């Protein structure tokens, strides 16, 4: 298995799984959650704190799952 230069954080893996499950992009998540795409990407690798961004994105993910159904 390849070693990542910028390994994902726990939040990064959570977001990666969410996007894969529902077939949406980080750009779409950022736009719908009202956050900057570049900051979202940096938070997934631990390059910025994300103390304001992560709760917004997690709330968006919960709302999205509630709208579409958890078994998509």
Short mmCIF file of N, CA and C in Angstrom, two decimals:
data_model
loop_
_atom_site.label_atom_id
_atom_site.label_comp_id
_atom_site.label_asym_id
_atom_site.label_seq_id
_atom_site.Cartn_x
_atom_site.Cartn_y
_atom_site.Cartn_z
N UNK A 1 0.84 -1.18 0.00
CA UNK A 1 0.00 0.00 0.00
C UNK A 1 0.89 1.24 0.00
N UNK A 2 0.52 2.23 -0.78
CA UNK A 2 1.32 3.44 -0.91
C UNK A 2 1.24 4.29 0.35
N UNK A 3 2.33 4.96 0.64
CA UNK A 3 2.36 5.88 1.78
C UNK A 3 1.95 7.26 1.27
N UNK A 4 0.97 7.84 1.90
CA UNK A 4 0.48 9.15 1.48
C UNK A 4 1.42 10.25 1.96
N UNK A 5 1.61 11.26 1.11
CA UNK A 5 2.41 12.41 1.52
C UNK A 5 1.61 13.29 2.47
N UNK A 6 0.31 13.33 2.27
CA UNK A 6 -0.58 14.10 3.13
C UNK A 6 -1.67 13.15 3.63
N UNK A 7 -1.40 12.39 4.68
CA UNK A 7 -2.40 11.42 5.15
C UNK A 7 -3.66 12.11 5.65
N UNK A 8 -4.79 11.45 5.46
CA UNK A 8 -6.08 11.99 5.87
C UNK A 8 -6.24 11.91 7.38
N UNK A 9 -6.92 12.90 7.93
CA UNK A 9 -7.30 12.89 9.34
C UNK A 9 -8.54 12.02 9.50
N UNK A 10 -8.98 11.84 10.73
CA UNK A 10 -10.22 11.09 10.98
C UNK A 10 -11.39 11.75 10.24
N UNK A 11 -11.46 13.08 10.31
CA UNK A 11 -12.50 13.81 9.59
C UNK A 11 -12.34 13.62 8.08
N UNK A 12 -11.11 13.62 7.60
CA UNK A 12 -10.85 13.44 6.18
C UNK A 12 -11.35 12.10 5.67
N UNK A 13 -11.13 11.05 6.45
CA UNK A 13 -11.61 9.73 6.07
C UNK A 13 -13.14 9.66 6.12
N UNK A 14 -13.71 10.32 7.12
CA UNK A 14 -15.18 10.37 7.25
C UNK A 14 -15.79 11.04 6.02
N UNK A 15 -15.20 12.16 5.61
CA UNK A 15 -15.71 12.89 4.45
C UNK A 15 -15.49 12.10 3.17
N UNK A 16 -14.35 11.45 3.05
CA UNK A 16 -14.05 10.62 1.88
C UNK A 16 -15.09 9.51 1.72
N UNK A 17 -15.43 8.84 2.81
CA UNK A 17 -16.44 7.78 2.77
C UNK A 17 -17.81 8.33 2.42
N UNK A 18 -18.15 9.48 2.98
CA UNK A 18 -19.44 10.12 2.70
C UNK A 18 -19.56 10.44 1.21
N UNK A 19 -18.51 11.05 0.66
CA UNK A 19 -18.55 11.43 -0.76
C UNK A 19 -18.61 10.20 -1.66
N UNK A 20 -17.90 9.15 -1.30
CA UNK A 20 -17.93 7.92 -2.09
C UNK A 20 -19.30 7.25 -2.02
N UNK A 21 -19.90 7.26 -0.83
CA UNK A 21 -21.20 6.61 -0.64
C UNK A 21 -22.29 7.28 -1.47
N UNK A 22 -22.26 8.62 -1.53
CA UNK A 22 -23.34 9.34 -2.20
C UNK A 22 -22.95 9.88 -3.58
N UNK A 23 -21.71 9.66 -4.00
CA UNK A 23 -21.28 10.08 -5.33
C UNK A 23 -21.24 11.59 -5.51
N UNK A 24 -20.83 12.31 -4.49
CA UNK A 24 -20.71 13.77 -4.61
C UNK A 24 -19.26 14.17 -4.40
N UNK A 25 -18.93 15.38 -4.80
CA UNK A 25 -17.56 15.86 -4.74
C UNK A 25 -17.35 16.76 -3.52
N UNK A 26 -16.07 16.94 -3.17
CA UNK A 26 -15.72 17.86 -2.09
C UNK A 26 -16.22 19.27 -2.43
N UNK A 27 -16.12 19.63 -3.71
CA UNK A 27 -16.56 20.96 -4.14
C UNK A 27 -18.05 21.16 -3.87
N UNK A 28 -18.84 20.14 -4.17
CA UNK A 28 -20.28 20.22 -3.93
C UNK A 28 -20.57 20.29 -2.43
N UNK A 29 -19.86 19.50 -1.63
CA UNK A 29 -20.04 19.53 -0.18
C UNK A 29 -19.71 20.92 0.35
N UNK A 30 -18.59 21.48 -0.09
CA UNK A 30 -18.17 22.80 0.38
C UNK A 30 -19.21 23.86 0.03
N UNK A 31 -19.69 23.82 -1.20
CA UNK A 31 -20.68 24.80 -1.65
C UNK A 31 -21.98 24.68 -0.84
N UNK A 32 -22.47 23.46 -0.68
CA UNK A 32 -23.73 23.25 0.03
C UNK A 32 -23.62 23.53 1.53
N UNK A 33 -22.43 23.29 2.10
CA UNK A 33 -22.23 23.52 3.54
C UNK A 33 -21.86 24.97 3.83
N UNK A 34 -21.57 25.75 2.79
CA UNK A 34 -21.24 27.16 2.97
C UNK A 34 -19.82 27.39 3.48
N UNK A 35 -18.88 26.56 3.03
CA UNK A 35 -17.48 26.72 3.43
C UNK A 35 -16.61 26.78 2.17
N UNK A 36 -15.37 27.25 2.34
CA UNK A 36 -14.46 27.33 1.20
C UNK A 36 -13.91 25.95 0.86
N UNK A 37 -13.86 25.65 -0.43
CA UNK A 37 -13.36 24.35 -0.88
C UNK A 37 -11.91 24.14 -0.44
N UNK A 38 -11.07 25.15 -0.60
CA UNK A 38 -9.65 24.99 -0.24
C UNK A 38 -9.48 24.70 1.24
N UNK A 39 -10.26 25.35 2.07
CA UNK A 39 -10.18 25.12 3.52
C UNK A 39 -10.68 23.73 3.86
N UNK A 40 -11.72 23.28 3.18
CA UNK A 40 -12.23 21.93 3.41
C UNK A 40 -11.15 20.89 3.10
N UNK A 41 -10.48 21.04 1.98
CA UNK A 41 -9.43 20.10 1.60
C UNK A 41 -8.29 20.14 2.61
N UNK A 42 -7.90 21.33 3.06
CA UNK A 42 -6.83 21.45 4.05
C UNK A 42 -7.20 20.79 5.38
N UNK A 43 -8.45 20.86 5.75
CA UNK A 43 -8.90 20.24 7.01
C UNK A 43 -8.87 18.72 6.93
N UNK A 44 -9.01 18.17 5.75
CA UNK A 44 -9.01 16.72 5.62
C UNK A 44 -7.61 16.13 5.79
N UNK A 45 -6.58 16.97 5.67
CA UNK A 45 -5.21 16.49 5.84
C UNK A 45 -4.55 17.09 7.08
N UNK A 46 -5.29 17.85 7.87
CA UNK A 46 -4.75 18.41 9.10
C UNK A 46 -3.92 19.66 8.91
N UNK A 47 -4.04 20.31 7.75
CA UNK A 47 -3.25 21.52 7.50
C UNK A 47 -3.89 22.77 8.09
N UNK A 48 -5.11 22.68 8.58
CA UNK A 48 -5.74 23.80 9.28
C UNK A 48 -6.62 23.24 10.39
N UNK A 49 -6.96 24.07 11.33
CA UNK A 49 -7.64 23.60 12.54
C UNK A 49 -9.05 23.07 12.25
N UNK A 50 -9.86 23.82 11.55
CA UNK A 50 -11.19 23.35 11.20
C UNK A 50 -12.20 23.36 12.32
N UNK A 51 -11.93 24.09 13.41
CA UNK A 51 -12.85 24.08 14.55
C UNK A 51 -14.20 24.69 14.22
N UNK A 52 -14.29 25.51 13.19
CA UNK A 52 -15.58 26.06 12.77
C UNK A 52 -16.13 25.28 11.57
N UNK A 53 -15.24 24.85 10.69
CA UNK A 53 -15.65 24.19 9.46
C UNK A 53 -16.20 22.79 9.71
N UNK A 54 -15.53 22.01 10.51
CA UNK A 54 -15.91 20.60 10.70
C UNK A 54 -17.33 20.45 11.23
N UNK A 55 -17.76 21.21 12.24
CA UNK A 55 -19.16 21.08 12.68
C UNK A 55 -20.17 21.43 11.58
N UNK A 56 -19.86 22.44 10.75
CA UNK A 56 -20.77 22.80 9.66
C UNK A 56 -20.90 21.66 8.65
N UNK A 57 -19.76 21.07 8.30
CA UNK A 57 -19.76 20.00 7.30
C UNK A 57 -20.43 18.75 7.87
N UNK A 58 -20.17 18.43 9.12
CA UNK A 58 -20.82 17.26 9.73
C UNK A 58 -22.33 17.45 9.79
N UNK A 59 -22.78 18.67 10.09
CA UNK A 59 -24.22 18.95 10.11
C UNK A 59 -24.80 18.78 8.71
N UNK A 60 -24.08 19.27 7.70
CA UNK A 60 -24.53 19.10 6.32
C UNK A 60 -24.65 17.62 5.97
N UNK A 61 -23.65 16.82 6.37
CA UNK A 61 -23.66 15.39 6.07
C UNK A 61 -24.84 14.71 6.75
N UNK A 62 -25.13 15.06 7.99
CA UNK A 62 -26.28 14.48 8.69
C UNK A 62 -27.59 14.86 8.00
N UNK A 63 -27.71 16.13 7.63
CA UNK A 63 -28.92 16.59 6.94
C UNK A 63 -29.08 15.91 5.58
N UNK A 64 -27.97 15.75 4.86
CA UNK A 64 -28.01 15.11 3.55
C UNK A 64 -28.46 13.66 3.68
N UNK A 65 -27.91 12.96 4.66
CA UNK A 65 -28.31 11.56 4.88
C UNK A 65 -29.78 11.47 5.27
N UNK A 66 -30.27 12.42 6.06
CA UNK A 66 -31.67 12.41 6.46
C UNK A 66 -32.58 12.64 5.25
N UNK A 67 -32.16 13.52 4.34
CA UNK A 67 -32.95 13.82 3.14
C UNK A 67 -32.96 12.65 2.16
N UNK A 68 -31.81 12.02 1.96
CA UNK A 68 -31.71 10.99 0.93
C UNK A 68 -31.93 9.59 1.45
N UNK A 69 -31.87 9.41 2.75
CA UNK A 69 -32.00 8.08 3.33
C UNK A 69 -30.63 7.49 3.58
N UNK A 70 -30.44 6.88 4.71
CA UNK A 70 -29.13 6.37 5.11
C UNK A 70 -28.68 5.19 4.28
N UNK A 71 -29.59 4.53 3.57
CA UNK A 71 -29.24 3.33 2.81
C UNK A 71 -29.16 3.59 1.31
N UNK A 72 -28.53 4.70 0.95
CA UNK A 72 -28.42 5.03 -0.48
C UNK A 72 -27.40 4.15 -1.17
#
